[in-house]
PDB file of C-alpha atoms and ligand atoms in Angstrom:
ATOM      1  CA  UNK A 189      -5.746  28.788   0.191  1.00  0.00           C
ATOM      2  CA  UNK A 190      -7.137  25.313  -0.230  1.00  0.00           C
ATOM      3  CA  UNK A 191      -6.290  22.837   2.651  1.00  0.00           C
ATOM      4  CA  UNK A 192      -3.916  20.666   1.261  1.00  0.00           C
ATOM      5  CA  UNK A 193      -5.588  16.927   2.780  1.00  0.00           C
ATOM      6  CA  UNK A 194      -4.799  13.493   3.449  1.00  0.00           C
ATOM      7  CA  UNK A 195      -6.106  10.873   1.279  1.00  0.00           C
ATOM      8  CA  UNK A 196      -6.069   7.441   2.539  1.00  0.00           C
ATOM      9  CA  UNK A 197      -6.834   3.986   0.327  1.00  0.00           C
ATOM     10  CA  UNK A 198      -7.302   0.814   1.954  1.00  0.00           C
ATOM     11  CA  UNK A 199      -7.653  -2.328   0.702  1.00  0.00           C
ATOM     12  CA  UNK A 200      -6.935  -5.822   0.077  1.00  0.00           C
ATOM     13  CA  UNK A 201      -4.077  -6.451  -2.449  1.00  0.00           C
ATOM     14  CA  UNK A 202      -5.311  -6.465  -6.256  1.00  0.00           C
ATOM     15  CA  UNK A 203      -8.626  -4.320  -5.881  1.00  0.00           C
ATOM     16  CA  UNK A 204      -6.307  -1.812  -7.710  1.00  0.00           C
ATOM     17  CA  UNK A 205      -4.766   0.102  -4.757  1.00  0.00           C
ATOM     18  CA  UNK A 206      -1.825   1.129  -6.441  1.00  0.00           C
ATOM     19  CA  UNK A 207      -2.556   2.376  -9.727  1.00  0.00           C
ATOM     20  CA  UNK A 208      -5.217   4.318  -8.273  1.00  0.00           C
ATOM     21  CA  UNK A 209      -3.457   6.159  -5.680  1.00  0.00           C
ATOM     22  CA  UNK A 210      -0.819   6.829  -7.956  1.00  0.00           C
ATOM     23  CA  UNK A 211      -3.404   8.229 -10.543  1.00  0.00           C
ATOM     24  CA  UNK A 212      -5.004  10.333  -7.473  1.00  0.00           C
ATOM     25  CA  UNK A 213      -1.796  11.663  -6.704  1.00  0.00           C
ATOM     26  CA  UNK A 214      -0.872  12.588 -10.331  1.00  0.00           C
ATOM     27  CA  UNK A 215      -4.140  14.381 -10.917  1.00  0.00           C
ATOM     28  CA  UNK A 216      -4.212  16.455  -7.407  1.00  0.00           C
ATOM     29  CA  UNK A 217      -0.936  17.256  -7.662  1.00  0.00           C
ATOM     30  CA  UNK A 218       0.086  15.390  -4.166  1.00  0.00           C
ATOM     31  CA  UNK A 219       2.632  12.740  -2.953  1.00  0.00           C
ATOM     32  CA  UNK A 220       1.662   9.450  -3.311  1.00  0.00           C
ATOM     33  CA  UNK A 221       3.135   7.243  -0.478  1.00  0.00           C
ATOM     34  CA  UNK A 222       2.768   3.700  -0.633  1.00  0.00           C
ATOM     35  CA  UNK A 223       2.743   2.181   2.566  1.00  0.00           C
ATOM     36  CA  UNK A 224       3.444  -1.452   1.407  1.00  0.00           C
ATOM     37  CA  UNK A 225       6.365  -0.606  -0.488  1.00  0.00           C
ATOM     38  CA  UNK A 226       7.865   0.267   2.931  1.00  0.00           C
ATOM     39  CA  UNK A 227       7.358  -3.029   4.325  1.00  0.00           C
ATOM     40  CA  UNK A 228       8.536  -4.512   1.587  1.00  0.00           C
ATOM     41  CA  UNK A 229      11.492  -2.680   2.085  1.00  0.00           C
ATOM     42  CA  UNK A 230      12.344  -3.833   5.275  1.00  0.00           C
ATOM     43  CA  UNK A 231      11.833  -7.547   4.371  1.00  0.00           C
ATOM     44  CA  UNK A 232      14.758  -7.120   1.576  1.00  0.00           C
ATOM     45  CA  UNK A 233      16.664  -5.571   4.506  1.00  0.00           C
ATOM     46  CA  UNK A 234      15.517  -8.450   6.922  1.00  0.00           C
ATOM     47  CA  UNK A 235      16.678 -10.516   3.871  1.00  0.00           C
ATOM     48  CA  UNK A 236      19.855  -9.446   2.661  1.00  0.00           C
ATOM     49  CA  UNK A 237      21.140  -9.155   6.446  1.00  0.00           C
ATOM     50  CA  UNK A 238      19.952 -12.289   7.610  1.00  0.00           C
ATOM     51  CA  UNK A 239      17.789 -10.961  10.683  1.00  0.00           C
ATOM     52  CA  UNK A 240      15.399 -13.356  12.755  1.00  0.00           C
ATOM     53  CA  UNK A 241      11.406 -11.918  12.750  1.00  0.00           C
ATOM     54  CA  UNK A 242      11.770 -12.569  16.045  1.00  0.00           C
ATOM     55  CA  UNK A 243      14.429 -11.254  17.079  1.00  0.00           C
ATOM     56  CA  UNK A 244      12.811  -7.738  17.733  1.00  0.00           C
ATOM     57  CA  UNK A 245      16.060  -5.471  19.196  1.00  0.00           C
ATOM     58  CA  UNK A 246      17.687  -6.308  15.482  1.00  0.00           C
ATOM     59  CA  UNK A 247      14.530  -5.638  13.914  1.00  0.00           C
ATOM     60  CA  UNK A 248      14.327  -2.505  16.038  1.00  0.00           C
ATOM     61  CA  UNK A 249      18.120  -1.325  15.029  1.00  0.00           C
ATOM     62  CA  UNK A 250      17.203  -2.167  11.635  1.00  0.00           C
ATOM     63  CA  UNK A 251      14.051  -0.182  11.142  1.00  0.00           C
ATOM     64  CA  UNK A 252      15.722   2.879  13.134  1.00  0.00           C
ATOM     65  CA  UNK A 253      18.735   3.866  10.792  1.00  0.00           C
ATOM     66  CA  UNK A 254      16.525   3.134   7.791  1.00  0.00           C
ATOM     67  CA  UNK A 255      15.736   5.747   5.299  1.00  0.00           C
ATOM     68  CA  UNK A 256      12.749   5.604   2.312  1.00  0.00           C
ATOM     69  CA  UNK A 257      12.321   8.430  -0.382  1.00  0.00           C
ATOM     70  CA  UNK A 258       9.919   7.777  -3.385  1.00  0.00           C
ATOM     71  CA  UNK A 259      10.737   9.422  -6.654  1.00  0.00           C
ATOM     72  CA  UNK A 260       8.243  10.082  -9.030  1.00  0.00           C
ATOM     73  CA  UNK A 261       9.621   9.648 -12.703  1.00  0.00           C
ATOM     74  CA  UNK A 262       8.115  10.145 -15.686  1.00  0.00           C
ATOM     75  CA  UNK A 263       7.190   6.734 -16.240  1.00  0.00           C
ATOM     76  CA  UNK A 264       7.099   4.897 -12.786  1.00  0.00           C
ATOM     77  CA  UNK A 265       8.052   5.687  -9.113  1.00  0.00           C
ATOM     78  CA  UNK A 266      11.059   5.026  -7.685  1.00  0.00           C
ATOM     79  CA  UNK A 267      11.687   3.617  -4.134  1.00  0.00           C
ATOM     80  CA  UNK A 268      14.959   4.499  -2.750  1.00  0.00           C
ATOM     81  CA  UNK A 269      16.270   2.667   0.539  1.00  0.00           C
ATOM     82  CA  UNK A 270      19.298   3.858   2.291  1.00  0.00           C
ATOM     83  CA  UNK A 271      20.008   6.124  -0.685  1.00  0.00           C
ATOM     84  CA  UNK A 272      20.090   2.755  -3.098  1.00  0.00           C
ATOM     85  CA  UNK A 273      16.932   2.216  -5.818  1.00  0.00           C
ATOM     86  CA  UNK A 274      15.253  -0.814  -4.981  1.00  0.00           C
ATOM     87  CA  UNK A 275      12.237  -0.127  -6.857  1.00  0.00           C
ATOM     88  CA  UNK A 276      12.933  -3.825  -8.766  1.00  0.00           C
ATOM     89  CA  UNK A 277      14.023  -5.639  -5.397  1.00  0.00           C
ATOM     90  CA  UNK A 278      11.521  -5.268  -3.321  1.00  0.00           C
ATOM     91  CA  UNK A 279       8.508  -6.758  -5.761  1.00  0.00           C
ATOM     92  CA  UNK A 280       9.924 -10.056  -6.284  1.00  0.00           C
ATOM     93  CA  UNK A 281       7.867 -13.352  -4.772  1.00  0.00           C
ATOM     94  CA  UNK A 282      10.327 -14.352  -2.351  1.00  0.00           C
ATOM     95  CA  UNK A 283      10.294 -10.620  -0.754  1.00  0.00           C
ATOM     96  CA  UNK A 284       6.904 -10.603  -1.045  1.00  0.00           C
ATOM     97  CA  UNK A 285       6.466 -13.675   0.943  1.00  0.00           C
ATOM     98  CA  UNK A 286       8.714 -12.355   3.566  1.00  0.00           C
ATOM     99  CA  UNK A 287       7.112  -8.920   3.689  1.00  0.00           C
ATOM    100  CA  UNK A 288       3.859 -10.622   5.145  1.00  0.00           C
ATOM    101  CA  UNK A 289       5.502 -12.108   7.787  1.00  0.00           C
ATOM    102  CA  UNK A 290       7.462  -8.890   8.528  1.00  0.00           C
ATOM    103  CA  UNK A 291       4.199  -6.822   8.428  1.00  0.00           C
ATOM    104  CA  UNK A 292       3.173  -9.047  11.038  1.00  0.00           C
ATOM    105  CA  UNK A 293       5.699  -7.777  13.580  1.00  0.00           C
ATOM    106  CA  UNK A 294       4.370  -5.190  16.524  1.00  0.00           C
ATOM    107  CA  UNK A 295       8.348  -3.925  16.361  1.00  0.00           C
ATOM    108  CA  UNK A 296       8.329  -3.238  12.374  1.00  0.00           C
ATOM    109  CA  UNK A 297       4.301  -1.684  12.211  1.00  0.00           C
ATOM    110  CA  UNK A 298       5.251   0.583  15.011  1.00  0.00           C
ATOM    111  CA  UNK A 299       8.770   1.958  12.994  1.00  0.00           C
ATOM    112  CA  UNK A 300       6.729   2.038  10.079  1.00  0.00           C
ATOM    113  CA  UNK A 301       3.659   4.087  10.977  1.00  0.00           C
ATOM    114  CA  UNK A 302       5.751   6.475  13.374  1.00  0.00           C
ATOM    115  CA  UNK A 303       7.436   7.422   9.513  1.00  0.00           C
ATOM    116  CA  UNK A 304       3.951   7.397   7.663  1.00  0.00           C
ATOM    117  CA  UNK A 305       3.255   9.911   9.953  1.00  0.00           C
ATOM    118  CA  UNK A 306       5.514  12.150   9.850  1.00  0.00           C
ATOM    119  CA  UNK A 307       5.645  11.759   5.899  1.00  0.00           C
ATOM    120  CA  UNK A 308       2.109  12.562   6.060  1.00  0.00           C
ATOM    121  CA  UNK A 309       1.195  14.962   8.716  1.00  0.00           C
ATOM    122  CA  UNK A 310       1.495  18.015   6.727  1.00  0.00           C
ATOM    123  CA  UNK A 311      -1.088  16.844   4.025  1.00  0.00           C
ATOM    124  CA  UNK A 312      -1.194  16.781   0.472  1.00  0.00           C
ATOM    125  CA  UNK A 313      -0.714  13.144   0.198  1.00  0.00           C
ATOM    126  CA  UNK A 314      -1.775  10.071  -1.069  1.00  0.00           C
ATOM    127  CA  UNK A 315      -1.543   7.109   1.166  1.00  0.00           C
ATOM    128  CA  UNK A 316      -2.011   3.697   0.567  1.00  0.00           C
ATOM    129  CA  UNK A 317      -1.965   0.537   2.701  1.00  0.00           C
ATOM    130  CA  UNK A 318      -4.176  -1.726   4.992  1.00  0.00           C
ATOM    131  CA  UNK A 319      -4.408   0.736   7.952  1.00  0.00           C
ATOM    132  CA  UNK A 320      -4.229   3.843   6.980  1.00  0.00           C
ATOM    133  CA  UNK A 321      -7.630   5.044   8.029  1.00  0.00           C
ATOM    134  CA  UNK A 322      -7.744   3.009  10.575  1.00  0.00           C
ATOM    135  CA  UNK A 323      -4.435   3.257  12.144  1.00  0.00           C
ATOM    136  CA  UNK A 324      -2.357   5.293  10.751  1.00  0.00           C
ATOM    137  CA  UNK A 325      -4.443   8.513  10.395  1.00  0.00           C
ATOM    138  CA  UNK A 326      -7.897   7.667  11.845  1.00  0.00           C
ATOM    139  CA  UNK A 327      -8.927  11.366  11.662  1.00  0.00           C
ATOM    140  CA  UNK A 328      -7.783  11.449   7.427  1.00  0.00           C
ATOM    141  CA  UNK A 329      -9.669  14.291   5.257  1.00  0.00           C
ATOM    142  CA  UNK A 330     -11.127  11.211   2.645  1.00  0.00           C
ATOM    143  CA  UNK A 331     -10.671   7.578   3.289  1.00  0.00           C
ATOM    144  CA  UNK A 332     -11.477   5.238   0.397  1.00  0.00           C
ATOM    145  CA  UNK A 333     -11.809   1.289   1.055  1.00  0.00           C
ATOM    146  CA  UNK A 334     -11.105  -0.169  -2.317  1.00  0.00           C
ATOM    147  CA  UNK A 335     -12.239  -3.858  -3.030  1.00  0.00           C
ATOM    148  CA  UNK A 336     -13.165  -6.492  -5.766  1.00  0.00           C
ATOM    149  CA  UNK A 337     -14.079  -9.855  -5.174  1.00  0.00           C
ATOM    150  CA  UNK A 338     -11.311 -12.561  -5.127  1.00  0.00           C
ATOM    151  CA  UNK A 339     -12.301 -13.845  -8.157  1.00  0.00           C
ATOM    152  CA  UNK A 340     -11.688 -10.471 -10.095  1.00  0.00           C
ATOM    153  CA  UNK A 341      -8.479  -9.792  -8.121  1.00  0.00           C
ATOM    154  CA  UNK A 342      -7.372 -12.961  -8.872  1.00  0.00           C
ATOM    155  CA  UNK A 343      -7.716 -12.624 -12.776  1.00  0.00           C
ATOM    156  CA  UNK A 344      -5.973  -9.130 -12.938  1.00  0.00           C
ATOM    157  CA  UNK A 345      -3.042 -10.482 -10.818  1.00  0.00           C
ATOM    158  CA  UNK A 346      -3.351 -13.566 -13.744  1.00  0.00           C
ATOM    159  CA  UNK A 347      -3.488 -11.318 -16.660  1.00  0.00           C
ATOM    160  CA  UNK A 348      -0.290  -8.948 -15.292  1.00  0.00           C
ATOM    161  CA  UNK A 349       2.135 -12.098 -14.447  1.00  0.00           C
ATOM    162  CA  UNK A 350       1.055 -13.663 -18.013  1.00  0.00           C
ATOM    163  CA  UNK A 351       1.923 -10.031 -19.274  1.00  0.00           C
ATOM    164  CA  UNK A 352       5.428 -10.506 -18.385  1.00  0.00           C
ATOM    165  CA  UNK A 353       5.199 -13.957 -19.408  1.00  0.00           C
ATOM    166  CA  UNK A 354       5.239 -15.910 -16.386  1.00  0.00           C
ATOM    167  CA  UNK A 355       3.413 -19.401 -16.759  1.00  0.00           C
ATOM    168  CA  UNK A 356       0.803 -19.570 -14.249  1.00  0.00           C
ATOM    169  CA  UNK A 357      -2.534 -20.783 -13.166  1.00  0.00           C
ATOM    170  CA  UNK A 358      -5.717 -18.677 -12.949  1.00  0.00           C
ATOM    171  CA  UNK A 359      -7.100 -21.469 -10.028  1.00  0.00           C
ATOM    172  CA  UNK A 360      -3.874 -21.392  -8.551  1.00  0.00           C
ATOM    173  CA  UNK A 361      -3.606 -17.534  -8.609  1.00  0.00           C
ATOM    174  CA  UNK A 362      -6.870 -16.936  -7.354  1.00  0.00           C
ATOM    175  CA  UNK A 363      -6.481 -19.525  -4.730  1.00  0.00           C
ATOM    176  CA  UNK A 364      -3.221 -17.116  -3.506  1.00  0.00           C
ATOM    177  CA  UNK A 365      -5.301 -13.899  -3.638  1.00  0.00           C
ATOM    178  CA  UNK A 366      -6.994 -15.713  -1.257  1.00  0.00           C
ATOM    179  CA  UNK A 367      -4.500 -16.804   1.116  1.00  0.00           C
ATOM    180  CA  UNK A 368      -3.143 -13.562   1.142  1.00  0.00           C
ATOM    181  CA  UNK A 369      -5.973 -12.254   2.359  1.00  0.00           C
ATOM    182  CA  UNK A 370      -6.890 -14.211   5.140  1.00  0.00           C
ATOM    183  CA  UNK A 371      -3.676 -13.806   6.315  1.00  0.00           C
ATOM    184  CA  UNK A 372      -3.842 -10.005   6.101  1.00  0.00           C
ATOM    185  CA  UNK A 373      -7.109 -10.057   8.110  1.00  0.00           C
ATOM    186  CA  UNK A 374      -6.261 -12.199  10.410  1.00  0.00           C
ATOM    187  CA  UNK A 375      -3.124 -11.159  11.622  1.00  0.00           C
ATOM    188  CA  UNK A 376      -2.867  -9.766  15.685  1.00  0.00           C
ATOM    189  CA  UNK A 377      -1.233  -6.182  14.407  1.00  0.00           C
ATOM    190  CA  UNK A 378      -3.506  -3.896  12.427  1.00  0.00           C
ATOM    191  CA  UNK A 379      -5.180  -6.387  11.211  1.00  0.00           C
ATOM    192  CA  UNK A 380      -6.686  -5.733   6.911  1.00  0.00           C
ATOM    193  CA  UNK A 381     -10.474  -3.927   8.464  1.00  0.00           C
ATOM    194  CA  UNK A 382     -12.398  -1.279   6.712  1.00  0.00           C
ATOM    195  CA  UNK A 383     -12.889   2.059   8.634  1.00  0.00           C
ATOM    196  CA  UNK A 384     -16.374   2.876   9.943  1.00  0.00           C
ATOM    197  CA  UNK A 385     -16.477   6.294   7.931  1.00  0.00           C
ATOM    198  CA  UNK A 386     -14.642   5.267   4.557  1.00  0.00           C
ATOM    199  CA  UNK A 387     -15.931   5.114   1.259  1.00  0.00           C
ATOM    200  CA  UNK A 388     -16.694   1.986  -0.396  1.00  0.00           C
ATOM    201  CA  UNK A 389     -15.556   1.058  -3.959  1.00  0.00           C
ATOM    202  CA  UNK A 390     -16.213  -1.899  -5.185  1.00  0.00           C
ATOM    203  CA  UNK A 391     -13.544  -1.948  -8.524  1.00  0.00           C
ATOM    204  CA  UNK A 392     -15.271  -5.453  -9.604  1.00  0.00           C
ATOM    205  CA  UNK A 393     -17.172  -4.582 -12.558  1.00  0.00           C
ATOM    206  CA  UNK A 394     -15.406  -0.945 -13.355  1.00  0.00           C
ATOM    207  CA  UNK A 395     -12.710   0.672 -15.153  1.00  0.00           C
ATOM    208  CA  UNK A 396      -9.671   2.178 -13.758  1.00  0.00           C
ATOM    209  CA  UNK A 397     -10.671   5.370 -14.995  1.00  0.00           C
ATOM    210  CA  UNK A 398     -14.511   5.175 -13.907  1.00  0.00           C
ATOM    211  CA  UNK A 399     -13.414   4.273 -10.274  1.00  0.00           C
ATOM    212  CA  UNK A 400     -10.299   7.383 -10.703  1.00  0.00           C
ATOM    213  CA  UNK A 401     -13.603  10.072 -11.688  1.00  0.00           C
ATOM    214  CA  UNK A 402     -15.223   8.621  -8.733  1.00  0.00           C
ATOM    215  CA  UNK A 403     -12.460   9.459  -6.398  1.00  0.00           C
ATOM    216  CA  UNK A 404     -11.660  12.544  -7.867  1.00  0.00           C
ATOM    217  CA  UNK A 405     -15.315  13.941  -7.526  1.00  0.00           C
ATOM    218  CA  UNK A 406     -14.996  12.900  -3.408  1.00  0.00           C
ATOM    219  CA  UNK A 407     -12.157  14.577  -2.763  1.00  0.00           C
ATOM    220  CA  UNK A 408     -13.114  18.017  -4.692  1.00  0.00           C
ATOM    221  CA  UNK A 409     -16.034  17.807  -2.373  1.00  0.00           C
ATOM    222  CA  UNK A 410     -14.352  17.517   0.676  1.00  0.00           C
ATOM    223  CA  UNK A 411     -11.944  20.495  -0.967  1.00  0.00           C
ATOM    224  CA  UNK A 412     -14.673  22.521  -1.475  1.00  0.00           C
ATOM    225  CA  UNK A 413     -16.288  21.983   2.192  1.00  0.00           C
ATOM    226  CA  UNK A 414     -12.898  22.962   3.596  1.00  0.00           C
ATOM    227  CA  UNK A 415     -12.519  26.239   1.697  1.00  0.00           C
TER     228      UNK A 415
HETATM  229  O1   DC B 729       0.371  -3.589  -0.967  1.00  0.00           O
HETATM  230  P1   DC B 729       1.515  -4.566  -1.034  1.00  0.00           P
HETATM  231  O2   DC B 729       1.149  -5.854  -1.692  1.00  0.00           O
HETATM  232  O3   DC B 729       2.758  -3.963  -1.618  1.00  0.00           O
HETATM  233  O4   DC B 729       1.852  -4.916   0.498  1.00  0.00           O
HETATM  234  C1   DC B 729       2.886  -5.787   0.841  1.00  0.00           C
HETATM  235  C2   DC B 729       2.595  -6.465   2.172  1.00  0.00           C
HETATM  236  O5   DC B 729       2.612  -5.508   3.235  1.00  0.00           O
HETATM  237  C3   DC B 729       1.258  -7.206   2.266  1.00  0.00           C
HETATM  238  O6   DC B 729       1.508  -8.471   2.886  1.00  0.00           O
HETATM  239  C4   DC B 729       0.420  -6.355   3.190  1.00  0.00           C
HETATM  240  C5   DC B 729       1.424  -5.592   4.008  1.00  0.00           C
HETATM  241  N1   DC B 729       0.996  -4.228   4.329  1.00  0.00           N
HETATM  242  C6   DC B 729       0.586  -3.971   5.609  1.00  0.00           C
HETATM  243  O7   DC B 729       0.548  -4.872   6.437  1.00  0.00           O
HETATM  244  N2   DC B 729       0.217  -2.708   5.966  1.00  0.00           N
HETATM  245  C7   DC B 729       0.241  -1.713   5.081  1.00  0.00           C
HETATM  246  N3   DC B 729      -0.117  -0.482   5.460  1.00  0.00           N
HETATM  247  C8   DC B 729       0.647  -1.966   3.749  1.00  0.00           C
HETATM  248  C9   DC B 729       1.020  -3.249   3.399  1.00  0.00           C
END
């Protein structure tokens, strides 16, 4: 029987994280588990119940009698939260802003990787995020760090907010990309690092598809090592 592994995908935001790992997971026939959806989830909850970051025994109450499935549809996956779809919810700017300063919080990283973990442990799964190789499952079967240079990150988040005709600046976008991740790496908790034995890919100059083959070819070797 082939050993069914864990995949891990780190990276900063926009180096194409997300499509990939979904891809990966499509193709090998394993869950894909997005680790940032989850703390995005807890900011709308943070949100919506009015909770102080630093108040950590709320924080602690909160992330405790929360519950996150993902549902993979035919056309996109869905992230359910206490039994309610929040798939829409949880990707809008203001929750997005909130999310980083959530991620931030020893309290919320601890809630959040205890789950990962336990999602995970079995294998045969996807997982994306900032620490999952490092963190989350230093010992993982594969771990891919996924980049792109700010520039390029900065034009694909440009070309997929003009997509769904939002009117904004390329400058100004990249000029966020940027924020964001300075902020991600320089945050005290699990800070945005590559791990010593991952896998670069640099997405800069190639397709989705060229950087999916790549992936694909990486893990069948590792499969093929293990049986
Ligand atoms: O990948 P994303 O944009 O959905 O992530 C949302 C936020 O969560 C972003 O600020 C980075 C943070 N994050 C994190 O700190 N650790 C993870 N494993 C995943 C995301």
């Amino acid at each position: 029987m082939t050993k069914k592994l864990i995949i891990a995908i780190d990276g900063p935001s926009g180096a194409g994280k997300s499509t990939l790992s979904k891809a990966l997971a499509k193709r090998t026939g394993y869950t894909n588990i997005d680790t940032g959806a989850m703390y995005r989830a807890v900011a709308l909850l943070v949100n919506r119940q009015q909770v102080d970051v630093a108040d950590d025994r709320a924080l602690q109450e909160l992330c405790c009698d929360l519950t996150i499935e993902f549902i993979r549809g035919a056309e996109q996956e869905r992230v359910i939260v206490n039994g309610e779809d929040v798939s829409q919810q949880i990707r809008t700017p203001e929750v997005s802003l909130l999310t980083a300063k959530v991620a931030a919080c020893s309290t919320v990283r601890e809630a959040m990787v205890r789950l990962q973990r336990k999602m995970g442990e079995a294998g045969g799964v996807v997982l994306e995020g900032r620490d999952i190789g490092t963190v989350v499952f230093p010992n993982a079967d594969v771990k891919f760090f996924l980049s792109a240079t700010a520039a390029e990150r900065g034009r694909r988040r440009y070309d997929e907010l003009r997509a769904k005709g939002l009117d904004v600046e390329l400058q100004q976008t990249i000029a966020e990309v940027e924020e964001r991740d300075a902020a991600d790496s320089a945050r005290e908790h699990a800070p945005l690092r590559r791990a010593g034995d991952a896998i670069d890919i640099d997405s800069t100059s190639m397709t989705i598809e060229e950087v999916l083959d790549k992936m694909l070819q990486l893990v069948e070797q590792r499969q093929s090592r293990e049986s």
